[in-house]
Structures are given as C-alpha cells and as structure tokens.
Amino acid sequence: MSETLQAVKGMNDIFEDDAKYFRLIESKAREVVKSYGYEEIRTPLLEDIGLFVRSVGEGSDIVEKEMYTLEDRDGKELVLRPECTASVARALIERGRLSVEPEYKGYYIGPMFRRERPQRGRLRQFHQIGVEALGVAEPTMDVETMAMAYDLLTGLGLTGLPFMVNTLGLPDEKAAYTKVLEQYFSALESELCPDCKRRLHKNTLRILDCKVPHCAELTAKAPKLWDSLGTESKAHFEAVCAGLDKLKVPYNVAHRLVRGLDYYTRTVFEVVASSGLGSQNTVLAGGRYDGLIESLGGPSVPAFGFASGIERIMLMMQDAGISPPDESLDLVLVGADDKGRSGAFDLAMELRKQRVSVEIDLKGRSVKAQMRRADRLKARAVMVLGEREIEQGKAQLKWLASGHVEEIPLDAGVVKQKCAQN
Ligand code: ATP
Ligand code: MG
C-alpha cells in the first residue's frame, strides 16, 4: 500500500499567492537595506552545534529545546541553523574580515529551523530577513538600524506598529542585575510557572518576559533593571530614544522587555503586531550585541542587528488587506492554423529573448480554447495569428481589460514597445 507523502509538520510549501508575498517582501527588503549600505551574506544551513551553544546560550529556549540536530557520518554534531547572527559572526571571524576593516553591514534572507509547536505564524521551517551592523558602538547606529526596520515595514504598507524598546545595560550591569533578580525570584520559586522554574538559574532575565499572569505579577514587583544601570548606559539609551523621537519612529519604552538570546547587551527592541497573530505577534526583533564577536574568538567589535519573520510579515499584510501586485502575463499569441502556429512560436521565442512574457499553445487547442486560456492566465493582451497575418506581416493586438484593438506589424521590437506602454 502506498502512503500519501506529506511535508514535514511545520514546514510549508511556498507557492502561488504565498510566493508572490515572499517575492514582494524580499525585493522590498533588498531595496531598503541597499539604501542603508548593507551587502548580502549567505551562510550554510548546517553549522557546528557549538556555535549556537556559545552564542545564543545554553539556557535559551532555542538551544535547550528547539534545535534540529543531526549526527554527521564522522560523528560531528551538526545543527540546522535556528538563527543567523551567530553564523554571520562566525563567517566574518573565520575570514578575518573584521581585523582588516572593523566595520561591516550585512543582510541575509533565508530559512531557519526551530522545533517549536506549529501554529499560525509559528513554524518549524520559517524565513527571516536579518541585518547585522558591526563596528559602531555609538547610539546613532541603534537609531539608524531601527529606522531602517521601520522603513521596511512601513514600505510594505504596515502601519500603526509601535516599537518596544529597552536597554539591558553593559554585560557587567546585566550580570549584576541578573544576580539581584535571581535572589528575588529564588525566594518566590514555588510560585513560578514550570518554565520560569527552569529559567531561574539558567536564564533568569527571561522570567521578565513570561506571559503567565502570576509570573507577570511577581515581575511587576521585582527590582528594576534601570535602577542598576550606570550613567553611561542610561545616557546611551536616552540618546537612542532622542534619535527615534527626531526621526518620528513611534516607540514605547518597555522596561521589562528582554530578548531570548543570551548575546544581547544595551538596546533591545521588538515590533509587535496589535492583533491577528495571537501570541506569535512579534514580527521583528533585535538589539545590540557588543560582546558576541569577541566571545566567539574574534576581535572586540560592537554590533547591532535585527531579524524579522517573513511568514509573520505576510500574515500581517494579509490581515491588513494588502496584496502583492499582479505579475500578469503580457501576451498570449493564438495560432489559428498551421502557418499561424509556427509564426506564433517563432515570434514568442523572439519576444522572450526581449523579456516580454508570452504564452502560446503547444497542444493544438482550438482558437476558442486558446482565447479561454488567455483569460484564465490573466494575459494583458492577445494576438491571433493565421496564414493571412503571417503573409501580410501584421496582426490585431487586443487589450483584454479595455477591449481596445490596434493593428501592429509582427515585429518583436514593436510588440515589446506596445507592452511596455500599456
Ligand atoms: P517568539 O517570541 O515569537 O518565539 P523569538 O524571540 O524566538 O520569537 P527571534 O529569535 O528574535 O524570535 O527571531 C526574530 C523573528 O523571527 C521573530 O520576531 C519572528 O518574526 C520570527 N520567528 C521566530 N521564530 C519563528 C517561528 N518559529 N516561526 C515563524 N517566525 C518566527
Ligand atoms: Mg521563539
């Protein structure tokens, strides 16, 4: 008995309408990041497991329970990348790129893998657009990068998206505060949810992010991170806020916002959809990770980056009624007889070389059936070719939306020009 083959749970096929959204989102992203001076980087889907343990962190959800691992034939433990910041850092360190020139702006677009419970907007293979800006410690870089994220989302028609912004301080401030917090929650351990109990000694800060109501109540009374920051960290954060004000990027300060990855320091931010995505409502998230490059064996280079889930952007666009533009076919050439079919074939091949999109019938359909097919394919125009048209070297070009008909010479250059004008 043959079983029906199915895609792996949580891993979607992207085609038809979804592929149109993906192409639109990706092309807009490339356009926006290019205007900010970013270059593309593509890293392998498989990485050594150590990379994520050392960067994302042992106590993080990703490393603890979400990674797809596999053992290579030589016994090496590999991971399907769950995120790409660590890979970008590894690539730059490996090539010695940052010792040559300590500034770098790169972006990536591609699939990431996390073994989570699949839901709307939460997949096991999902796609991210991400950017990494290395080498600038100044708060202006935080502002510039967040403004770029804002440009990207508003450029796709997504509005009313407040940025949630916070600071985690410098690594020693973050570490000192983590101790204070660990002490505070240790006394309340029995009241924490099972996830937070697990986080208590491994990823204490993440408790602040817990959505379980009682954990949130306990968190509200916890010591504030802001109070353990030094003047330099406070000044950095205030400069970031002032910069966002100046650029009119809407944001809220969210003093309890922490990110799930260990490597963040100082500024962290998220863009949260107000509705529709349920608990999968974060469309874009990132922050500063000044210590990461050095901790992976590279030079001490500050950095700022973010990543956004393409599927979540797509869902938000669909919820907002934004559709990608039609990528309609320019022309269908209809063959009325043998001479016409053969002439249509030759002209189609010529037009395709000039990148006019053309369809012809290869199955010997009747003229009527070819016309119906032109409608179904949503062609912008049709042209019927028979022996007479081929002999006279001209034919009637019909625009399907308006019904307008014009006689034009059977010349690829002229047809191309007509399609470009209409
Ligand atoms: P969440 O809190 O929703 O689990 P996260 O903190 O794990 O998100 P990041 O690691 O910061 O997410 O990834 C950045 C972005 O990638 C998210 O804001 C989201 O848009 C997207 N993303 C993350 N995990 C998934 C997933 N499993 N499916 C779809 N998109 C995802
Ligand atoms: Mg997650």
Short mmCIF file of C-alpha atoms and ligand atoms in Angstrom, two decimals:
data_model
loop_
_atom_site.label_atom_id
_atom_site.label_comp_id
_atom_site.label_asym_id
_atom_site.label_seq_id
_atom_site.Cartn_x
_atom_site.Cartn_y
_atom_site.Cartn_z
CA MET A 1 0.00 0.00 0.00
CA SER A 2 1.40 3.38 -0.91
CA GLU A 3 1.18 6.09 1.72
CA THR A 4 0.45 9.69 0.75
CA LEU A 5 3.63 11.69 1.04
CA GLN A 6 3.40 14.82 3.13
CA ALA A 7 5.59 17.74 4.01
CA VAL A 8 7.25 17.62 7.43
CA LYS A 9 4.99 19.13 10.11
CA GLY A 10 5.55 22.85 10.49
CA MET A 11 7.37 23.13 7.17
CA ASN A 12 5.33 24.83 4.48
CA ASP A 13 5.46 24.76 0.71
CA ILE A 14 5.56 28.31 -0.56
CA PHE A 15 3.95 28.76 -3.94
CA GLU A 16 1.23 30.61 -5.86
CA ASP A 17 -0.04 33.53 -3.73
CA ASP A 18 2.39 32.93 -0.87
CA ALA A 19 5.33 33.03 -3.28
CA LYS A 20 4.12 36.41 -4.54
CA TYR A 21 4.12 37.78 -1.00
CA PHE A 22 7.57 36.34 -0.38
CA ARG A 23 8.93 37.90 -3.57
CA LEU A 24 7.42 41.27 -2.73
CA ILE A 25 8.70 41.24 0.86
CA GLU A 26 12.15 40.08 -0.18
CA SER A 27 12.52 42.57 -3.01
CA LYS A 28 11.35 45.44 -0.80
CA ALA A 29 13.79 44.34 1.89
CA ARG A 30 16.70 44.23 -0.56
CA GLU A 31 15.78 47.68 -1.82
CA VAL A 32 15.59 49.17 1.69
CA VAL A 33 18.77 47.63 3.10
CA LYS A 34 20.71 48.56 -0.02
CA SER A 35 19.79 52.20 0.56
CA TYR A 36 21.38 51.89 4.01
CA GLY A 37 24.57 50.38 2.62
CA TYR A 38 24.14 46.70 3.52
CA GLU A 39 25.64 43.89 1.46
CA GLU A 40 24.30 40.35 1.22
CA ILE A 41 25.76 37.39 3.07
CA ARG A 42 24.70 33.76 2.60
CA THR A 43 25.88 31.22 5.11
CA PRO A 44 25.34 27.42 5.18
CA LEU A 45 22.16 25.93 6.61
CA LEU A 46 24.20 23.46 8.66
CA GLU A 47 26.54 24.63 11.39
CA ASP A 48 28.54 23.04 14.15
CA ILE A 49 26.38 22.77 17.27
CA GLY A 50 28.98 24.60 19.36
CA LEU A 51 28.32 27.84 17.50
CA PHE A 52 24.82 28.22 18.94
CA VAL A 53 25.63 26.88 22.38
CA ARG A 54 28.33 29.56 22.67
CA SER A 55 26.32 32.45 21.24
CA VAL A 56 22.58 32.01 21.68
CA GLY A 57 23.29 30.44 25.07
CA GLU A 58 22.81 27.14 26.84
CA GLY A 59 19.80 28.28 28.86
CA SER A 60 17.92 29.77 25.88
CA ASP A 61 14.76 28.12 24.53
CA ILE A 62 16.48 27.63 21.19
CA VAL A 63 19.44 25.65 22.48
CA GLU A 64 17.53 23.89 25.20
CA LYS A 65 14.67 22.50 23.18
CA GLU A 66 14.28 23.88 19.66
CA MET A 67 17.31 22.86 17.64
CA TYR A 68 17.24 20.26 14.89
CA THR A 69 20.45 18.37 15.42
CA LEU A 70 21.92 15.57 13.37
CA GLU A 71 24.98 13.46 13.62
CA ASP A 72 27.22 13.55 10.58
CA ARG A 73 28.77 10.30 9.37
CA ASP A 74 32.05 11.21 11.05
CA GLY A 75 30.28 11.69 14.38
CA LYS A 76 30.29 15.50 14.31
CA GLU A 77 27.13 17.06 15.77
CA LEU A 78 25.50 19.48 13.33
CA VAL A 79 22.52 21.82 13.63
CA LEU A 80 20.08 23.18 11.07
CA ARG A 81 20.59 26.86 11.81
CA PRO A 82 17.92 28.24 14.17
CA GLU A 83 19.05 31.84 13.55
CA CYS A 84 21.73 33.57 11.53
CA THR A 85 23.50 36.18 13.66
CA ALA A 86 25.89 33.59 15.04
CA SER A 87 26.61 32.29 11.54
CA VAL A 88 27.38 35.79 10.25
CA ALA A 89 29.71 36.36 13.18
CA ARG A 90 31.45 33.04 12.54
CA ALA A 91 31.85 33.76 8.83
CA LEU A 92 33.42 37.18 9.44
CA ILE A 93 35.74 35.89 12.16
CA GLU A 94 36.77 32.90 10.07
CA ARG A 95 37.72 35.10 7.13
CA GLY A 96 39.50 37.61 9.36
CA ARG A 97 37.25 40.25 7.82
CA LEU A 98 36.98 42.36 10.97
CA SER A 99 40.73 42.61 11.51
CA VAL A 100 41.07 44.13 8.04
CA GLU A 101 38.23 46.59 8.49
CA PRO A 102 36.23 46.57 11.72
CA GLU A 103 33.06 47.97 10.16
CA TYR A 104 30.61 45.73 8.31
CA LYS A 105 26.96 45.93 7.35
CA GLY A 106 25.42 42.70 6.10
CA TYR A 107 21.96 41.28 5.49
CA TYR A 108 20.65 37.79 4.92
CA ILE A 109 17.38 36.27 3.75
CA GLY A 110 16.71 32.59 4.21
CA PRO A 111 15.21 29.66 6.07
CA MET A 112 15.75 28.99 9.79
CA PHE A 113 14.71 25.87 11.69
CA ARG A 114 13.27 25.55 15.18
CA ARG A 115 11.38 22.60 16.56
CA GLU A 116 8.51 24.52 18.12
CA ARG A 117 4.83 23.70 18.33
CA PRO A 118 3.50 24.73 14.90
CA GLN A 119 0.76 27.39 14.97
CA ARG A 120 -0.32 30.31 12.83
CA GLY A 121 2.87 32.38 12.45
CA ARG A 122 4.99 29.78 14.23
CA LEU A 123 6.67 27.23 12.01
CA ARG A 124 9.48 24.74 12.17
CA GLN A 125 11.00 25.99 8.95
CA PHE A 126 10.45 29.72 8.72
CA HIS A 127 12.20 32.51 6.87
CA GLN A 128 13.99 35.53 8.18
CA ILE A 129 15.25 38.78 6.82
CA GLY A 130 18.02 39.92 9.10
CA VAL A 131 20.70 42.58 9.28
CA GLU A 132 23.93 42.93 11.25
CA ALA A 133 25.76 46.24 11.60
CA LEU A 134 29.21 45.74 13.10
CA GLY A 135 31.85 48.12 14.33
CA VAL A 136 29.88 51.10 15.60
CA ALA A 137 29.22 51.49 19.33
CA GLU A 138 27.52 54.89 19.03
CA PRO A 139 23.77 55.05 19.77
CA THR A 140 23.25 56.54 16.30
CA MET A 141 23.74 53.05 14.88
CA ASP A 142 20.91 51.74 17.06
CA VAL A 143 18.74 54.56 15.78
CA GLU A 144 19.73 54.15 12.12
CA THR A 145 19.07 50.41 12.20
CA MET A 146 15.72 50.74 13.93
CA ALA A 147 14.72 53.45 11.46
CA MET A 148 15.61 51.01 8.68
CA ALA A 149 13.35 48.38 10.25
CA TYR A 150 10.61 50.99 10.38
CA ASP A 151 11.21 51.87 6.71
CA LEU A 152 10.97 48.22 5.75
CA LEU A 153 7.66 47.61 7.50
CA THR A 154 6.01 50.88 6.51
CA GLY A 155 7.30 50.40 2.95
CA LEU A 156 5.23 47.21 2.81
CA GLY A 157 2.16 49.16 3.92
CA LEU A 158 2.24 48.04 7.56
CA THR A 159 1.40 50.95 9.80
CA GLY A 160 0.50 51.53 13.43
CA LEU A 161 3.34 49.33 14.63
CA PRO A 162 4.92 50.67 17.78
CA PHE A 163 8.47 49.64 18.56
CA MET A 164 9.02 48.35 22.09
CA VAL A 165 12.44 49.49 23.26
CA ASN A 166 14.53 48.70 26.32
CA THR A 167 18.12 48.55 27.48
CA LEU A 168 19.85 45.63 29.19
CA GLY A 169 22.93 47.66 30.07
CA LEU A 170 26.56 46.64 29.78
CA PRO A 171 27.50 42.98 30.36
CA ASP A 172 28.62 43.53 33.96
CA GLU A 173 25.49 45.57 34.74
CA LYS A 174 23.36 42.89 33.13
CA ALA A 175 25.20 40.21 35.13
CA ALA A 176 24.87 42.12 38.41
CA TYR A 177 21.18 42.70 37.83
CA THR A 178 20.69 39.05 36.89
CA LYS A 179 22.09 38.13 40.35
CA VAL A 180 19.72 40.54 42.08
CA LEU A 181 16.83 39.12 40.13
CA GLU A 182 17.87 35.53 40.79
CA GLN A 183 17.84 36.29 44.50
CA TYR A 184 14.44 37.94 44.28
CA PHE A 185 12.83 35.07 42.38
CA SER A 186 14.59 32.35 44.40
CA ALA A 187 12.55 33.42 47.41
CA LEU A 188 9.43 33.01 45.26
CA GLU A 189 10.46 29.85 43.43
CA SER A 190 7.42 27.80 44.45
CA GLU A 191 5.11 30.40 42.86
CA LEU A 192 6.79 30.40 39.44
CA CYS A 193 5.44 28.54 36.41
CA PRO A 194 7.36 25.39 35.39
CA ASP A 195 9.14 27.23 32.54
CA CYS A 196 10.29 30.00 34.87
CA LYS A 197 11.44 27.49 37.48
CA ARG A 198 13.68 26.08 34.80
CA ARG A 199 14.81 29.58 33.77
CA LEU A 200 15.54 30.68 37.34
CA HIS A 201 19.18 29.66 37.47
CA LYS A 202 19.80 29.32 33.74
CA ASN A 203 18.18 32.29 32.03
CA THR A 204 16.86 34.42 34.88
CA LEU A 205 16.19 37.55 32.81
CA ARG A 206 13.77 35.64 30.60
CA ILE A 207 11.38 35.37 33.56
CA LEU A 208 10.63 39.07 32.99
CA ASP A 209 9.26 38.09 29.60
CA CYS A 210 6.93 35.36 30.89
CA LYS A 211 3.31 35.74 29.80
CA VAL A 212 1.85 33.60 32.62
CA PRO A 213 -0.26 36.04 34.69
CA HIS A 214 1.14 35.14 38.11
CA CYS A 215 4.74 35.36 36.88
CA ALA A 216 3.90 38.75 35.40
CA GLU A 217 2.52 39.88 38.79
CA LEU A 218 5.70 38.79 40.55
CA THR A 219 7.74 40.51 37.87
CA ALA A 220 5.90 43.79 38.35
CA LYS A 221 7.26 43.95 41.91
CA ALA A 222 10.76 42.81 41.02
CA PRO A 223 13.75 45.17 41.25
CA LYS A 224 14.04 47.29 38.09
CA LEU A 225 16.88 46.81 35.66
CA TRP A 226 17.02 50.53 35.03
CA ASP A 227 17.99 51.16 38.68
CA SER A 228 21.12 49.07 38.38
CA LEU A 229 22.42 50.82 35.27
CA GLY A 230 25.35 53.22 35.32
CA THR A 231 25.25 56.72 33.86
CA GLU A 232 26.91 55.64 30.61
CA SER A 233 24.26 53.01 29.86
CA LYS A 234 21.48 55.39 30.75
CA ALA A 235 22.97 58.07 28.51
CA HIS A 236 23.23 55.58 25.62
CA PHE A 237 19.59 54.65 25.98
CA GLU A 238 18.46 58.25 26.28
CA ALA A 239 20.36 59.09 23.09
CA VAL A 240 18.62 56.21 21.31
CA CYS A 241 15.20 57.47 22.41
CA ALA A 242 16.06 61.03 21.37
CA GLY A 243 17.18 59.79 17.96
CA LEU A 244 13.94 57.86 17.43
CA ASP A 245 11.96 60.93 18.50
CA LYS A 246 13.80 63.04 15.97
CA LEU A 247 13.05 60.58 13.15
CA LYS A 248 9.45 60.23 14.35
CA VAL A 249 9.75 56.45 14.68
CA PRO A 250 6.91 55.58 17.08
CA TYR A 251 8.07 53.57 20.10
CA ASN A 252 7.25 52.70 23.70
CA VAL A 253 9.83 52.13 26.39
CA ALA A 254 9.20 48.64 27.74
CA HIS A 255 11.32 48.23 30.85
CA ARG A 256 10.58 44.52 31.12
CA LEU A 257 11.47 43.63 27.55
CA VAL A 258 14.33 41.15 27.39
CA ARG A 259 15.19 39.02 24.39
CA GLY A 260 15.53 35.27 24.48
CA LEU A 261 19.07 35.15 23.20
CA ASP A 262 21.98 35.46 25.59
CA TYR A 263 24.15 37.70 23.49
CA TYR A 264 22.20 40.95 23.78
CA THR A 265 23.58 43.94 25.68
CA ARG A 266 22.31 47.51 25.90
CA THR A 267 19.49 48.31 23.45
CA VAL A 268 16.91 45.62 22.68
CA PHE A 269 13.72 46.14 20.70
CA GLU A 270 10.71 44.37 19.23
CA VAL A 271 7.94 45.28 16.85
CA VAL A 272 4.67 43.79 17.97
CA ALA A 273 1.50 43.46 15.92
CA SER A 274 -1.50 44.73 17.82
CA SER A 275 -3.78 41.91 16.68
CA GLY A 276 -4.24 38.88 14.49
CA LEU A 277 -1.14 36.89 15.23
CA GLY A 278 -2.05 35.85 18.75
CA SER A 279 1.00 35.08 20.85
CA GLN A 280 3.03 34.96 17.64
CA ASN A 281 2.75 38.71 17.43
CA THR A 282 6.40 39.74 17.28
CA VAL A 283 7.22 40.46 13.66
CA LEU A 284 10.68 41.87 14.11
CA ALA A 285 13.17 41.85 16.95
CA GLY A 286 16.76 42.69 17.64
CA GLY A 287 19.24 44.75 19.53
CA ARG A 288 22.85 45.36 20.39
CA TYR A 289 25.32 42.51 20.96
CA ASP A 290 28.64 44.14 21.66
CA GLY A 291 30.24 41.09 23.25
CA LEU A 292 29.33 38.37 20.77
CA ILE A 293 32.14 38.63 18.24
CA GLU A 294 34.81 38.56 20.91
CA SER A 295 33.14 35.68 22.76
CA LEU A 296 33.30 33.63 19.55
CA GLY A 297 37.03 34.25 19.23
CA GLY A 298 37.03 37.40 17.10
CA PRO A 299 38.21 40.92 17.85
CA SER A 300 36.23 43.12 20.23
CA VAL A 301 33.74 44.69 17.84
CA PRO A 302 30.39 46.24 18.83
CA ALA A 303 27.31 45.24 16.86
CA PHE A 304 23.63 45.87 16.33
CA GLY A 305 21.13 43.77 14.37
CA PHE A 306 17.60 42.55 13.95
CA ALA A 307 15.66 39.76 12.30
CA SER A 308 12.12 39.59 11.03
CA GLY A 309 9.96 36.60 10.14
CA ILE A 310 8.73 36.72 6.55
CA GLU A 311 5.72 34.49 7.30
CA ARG A 312 4.62 36.85 10.07
CA ILE A 313 5.03 39.90 7.83
CA MET A 314 2.94 38.11 5.22
CA LEU A 315 0.18 37.31 7.73
CA MET A 316 0.10 40.91 8.88
CA MET A 317 -0.15 42.13 5.31
CA GLN A 318 -2.98 39.70 4.60
CA ASP A 319 -4.79 40.76 7.78
CA ALA A 320 -4.43 44.38 6.68
CA GLY A 321 -5.78 43.57 3.22
CA ILE A 322 -2.51 44.33 1.43
CA SER A 323 -1.91 42.15 -1.61
CA PRO A 324 1.15 41.84 -3.80
CA PRO A 325 0.87 43.30 -7.30
CA ASP A 326 -0.29 41.00 -10.08
CA GLU A 327 2.58 39.56 -12.02
CA SER A 328 0.42 39.11 -15.08
CA LEU A 329 1.40 37.68 -18.38
CA ASP A 330 1.98 40.30 -21.11
CA LEU A 331 0.67 38.45 -24.10
CA VAL A 332 -0.90 35.25 -25.47
CA LEU A 333 -0.25 34.51 -29.13
CA VAL A 334 -3.08 32.46 -30.59
CA GLY A 335 -2.35 30.22 -33.58
CA ALA A 336 -5.34 29.95 -35.96
CA ASP A 337 -3.84 27.46 -38.40
CA ASP A 338 -0.54 25.67 -39.07
CA LYS A 339 1.22 28.71 -40.50
CA GLY A 340 -0.10 30.87 -37.68
CA ARG A 341 1.04 28.40 -35.03
CA SER A 342 4.50 28.21 -36.42
CA GLY A 343 4.68 32.03 -36.77
CA ALA A 344 3.42 32.39 -33.17
CA PHE A 345 6.12 30.03 -31.94
CA ASP A 346 8.91 31.98 -33.69
CA LEU A 347 7.62 35.36 -32.51
CA ALA A 348 7.17 34.09 -28.93
CA MET A 349 10.78 32.89 -28.80
CA GLU A 350 11.99 36.26 -30.07
CA LEU A 351 9.84 38.19 -27.58
CA ARG A 352 11.05 36.04 -24.67
CA LYS A 353 14.64 36.98 -25.52
CA GLN A 354 13.50 40.57 -25.04
CA ARG A 355 11.89 39.57 -21.70
CA VAL A 356 8.31 40.07 -22.79
CA SER A 357 6.25 37.34 -21.07
CA VAL A 358 4.40 35.34 -23.71
CA GLU A 359 2.40 32.13 -23.74
CA ILE A 360 1.50 30.05 -26.78
CA ASP A 361 -0.49 26.88 -27.14
CA LEU A 362 1.56 23.72 -27.62
CA LYS A 363 -1.31 21.24 -27.51
CA GLY A 364 -3.21 22.02 -30.71
CA ARG A 365 -6.22 23.63 -28.98
CA SER A 366 -8.94 25.39 -31.00
CA VAL A 367 -8.86 29.19 -31.31
CA LYS A 368 -11.76 29.41 -28.87
CA ALA A 369 -9.99 27.25 -26.32
CA GLN A 370 -6.80 29.31 -26.73
CA MET A 371 -8.80 32.50 -26.07
CA ARG A 372 -10.33 30.99 -22.94
CA ARG A 373 -6.88 30.02 -21.78
CA ALA A 374 -5.67 33.60 -22.29
CA ASP A 375 -8.42 34.74 -19.92
CA ARG A 376 -7.54 32.10 -17.37
CA LEU A 377 -3.87 33.07 -17.49
CA LYS A 378 -4.92 36.71 -16.96
CA ALA A 379 -2.95 37.81 -20.01
CA ARG A 380 -2.96 41.55 -20.67
CA ALA A 381 -3.25 41.15 -24.43
CA VAL A 382 -3.89 38.55 -27.15
CA MET A 383 -2.97 38.42 -30.81
CA VAL A 384 -4.44 35.87 -33.23
CA LEU A 385 -2.05 34.72 -35.97
CA GLY A 386 -3.11 32.83 -39.09
CA GLU A 387 -1.77 32.40 -42.61
CA ARG A 388 -3.05 35.85 -43.65
CA GLU A 389 -1.41 37.71 -40.73
CA ILE A 390 1.90 35.94 -41.31
CA GLU A 391 1.84 36.77 -45.04
CA GLN A 392 0.88 40.42 -44.51
CA GLY A 393 3.30 40.78 -41.58
CA LYS A 394 0.73 42.48 -39.34
CA ALA A 395 -2.00 41.48 -36.88
CA GLN A 396 -4.62 42.78 -34.45
CA LEU A 397 -3.35 43.27 -30.91
CA LYS A 398 -6.25 43.17 -28.44
CA TRP A 399 -6.00 44.54 -24.88
CA LEU A 400 -8.22 42.35 -22.76
CA ALA A 401 -9.06 44.78 -19.97
CA SER A 402 -10.32 47.58 -22.25
CA GLY A 403 -11.23 45.57 -25.33
CA HIS A 404 -9.19 48.08 -27.37
CA VAL A 405 -7.80 46.67 -30.65
CA GLU A 406 -4.94 48.01 -32.72
CA GLU A 407 -3.19 46.74 -35.82
CA ILE A 408 0.57 46.41 -35.44
CA PRO A 409 3.41 44.99 -37.52
CA LEU A 410 4.61 41.50 -36.49
CA ASP A 411 7.89 42.77 -35.17
CA ALA A 412 9.24 41.80 -31.75
CA GLY A 413 10.54 45.32 -31.12
CA VAL A 414 7.14 46.90 -31.80
CA VAL A 415 5.27 44.33 -29.68
CA LYS A 416 7.70 44.88 -26.83
CA GLN A 417 7.21 48.63 -27.04
CA LYS A 418 3.41 48.26 -27.03
CA CYS A 419 3.54 46.01 -23.95
CA ALA A 420 5.81 48.47 -22.14
CA GLN A 421 3.42 51.37 -22.94
CA ASN A 422 0.22 49.68 -21.83
P1 ATP B 1 8.97 34.32 19.70
O1 ATP B 1 8.97 35.03 20.98
O2 ATP B 1 7.77 34.60 18.86
O3 ATP B 1 9.27 32.85 19.84
P2 ATP B 1 11.75 34.78 19.22
O4 ATP B 1 12.11 35.69 20.30
O5 ATP B 1 12.07 33.34 19.37
O6 ATP B 1 10.19 34.92 18.85
P3 ATP B 1 13.77 35.75 17.41
O7 ATP B 1 14.69 34.63 17.67
O8 ATP B 1 14.09 37.07 17.95
O9 ATP B 1 12.28 35.32 17.84
O10 ATP B 1 13.52 35.85 15.83
C1 ATP B 1 13.18 37.07 15.18
C2 ATP B 1 11.88 36.96 14.43
O11 ATP B 1 11.80 35.75 13.67
C3 ATP B 1 10.64 36.91 15.30
O12 ATP B 1 10.28 38.19 15.69
C4 ATP B 1 9.64 36.31 14.36
O13 ATP B 1 9.12 37.28 13.45
C5 ATP B 1 10.45 35.32 13.59
N1 ATP B 1 10.31 33.98 14.16
C6 ATP B 1 10.96 33.44 15.21
N2 ATP B 1 10.58 32.17 15.43
C7 ATP B 1 9.67 31.87 14.46
C8 ATP B 1 8.91 30.70 14.13
N3 ATP B 1 9.03 29.56 14.80
N4 ATP B 1 8.06 30.78 13.06
C9 ATP B 1 7.93 31.92 12.35
N5 ATP B 1 8.63 33.04 12.62
C10 ATP B 1 9.48 33.03 13.65
MG MG B 2 10.95 31.68 19.99
#
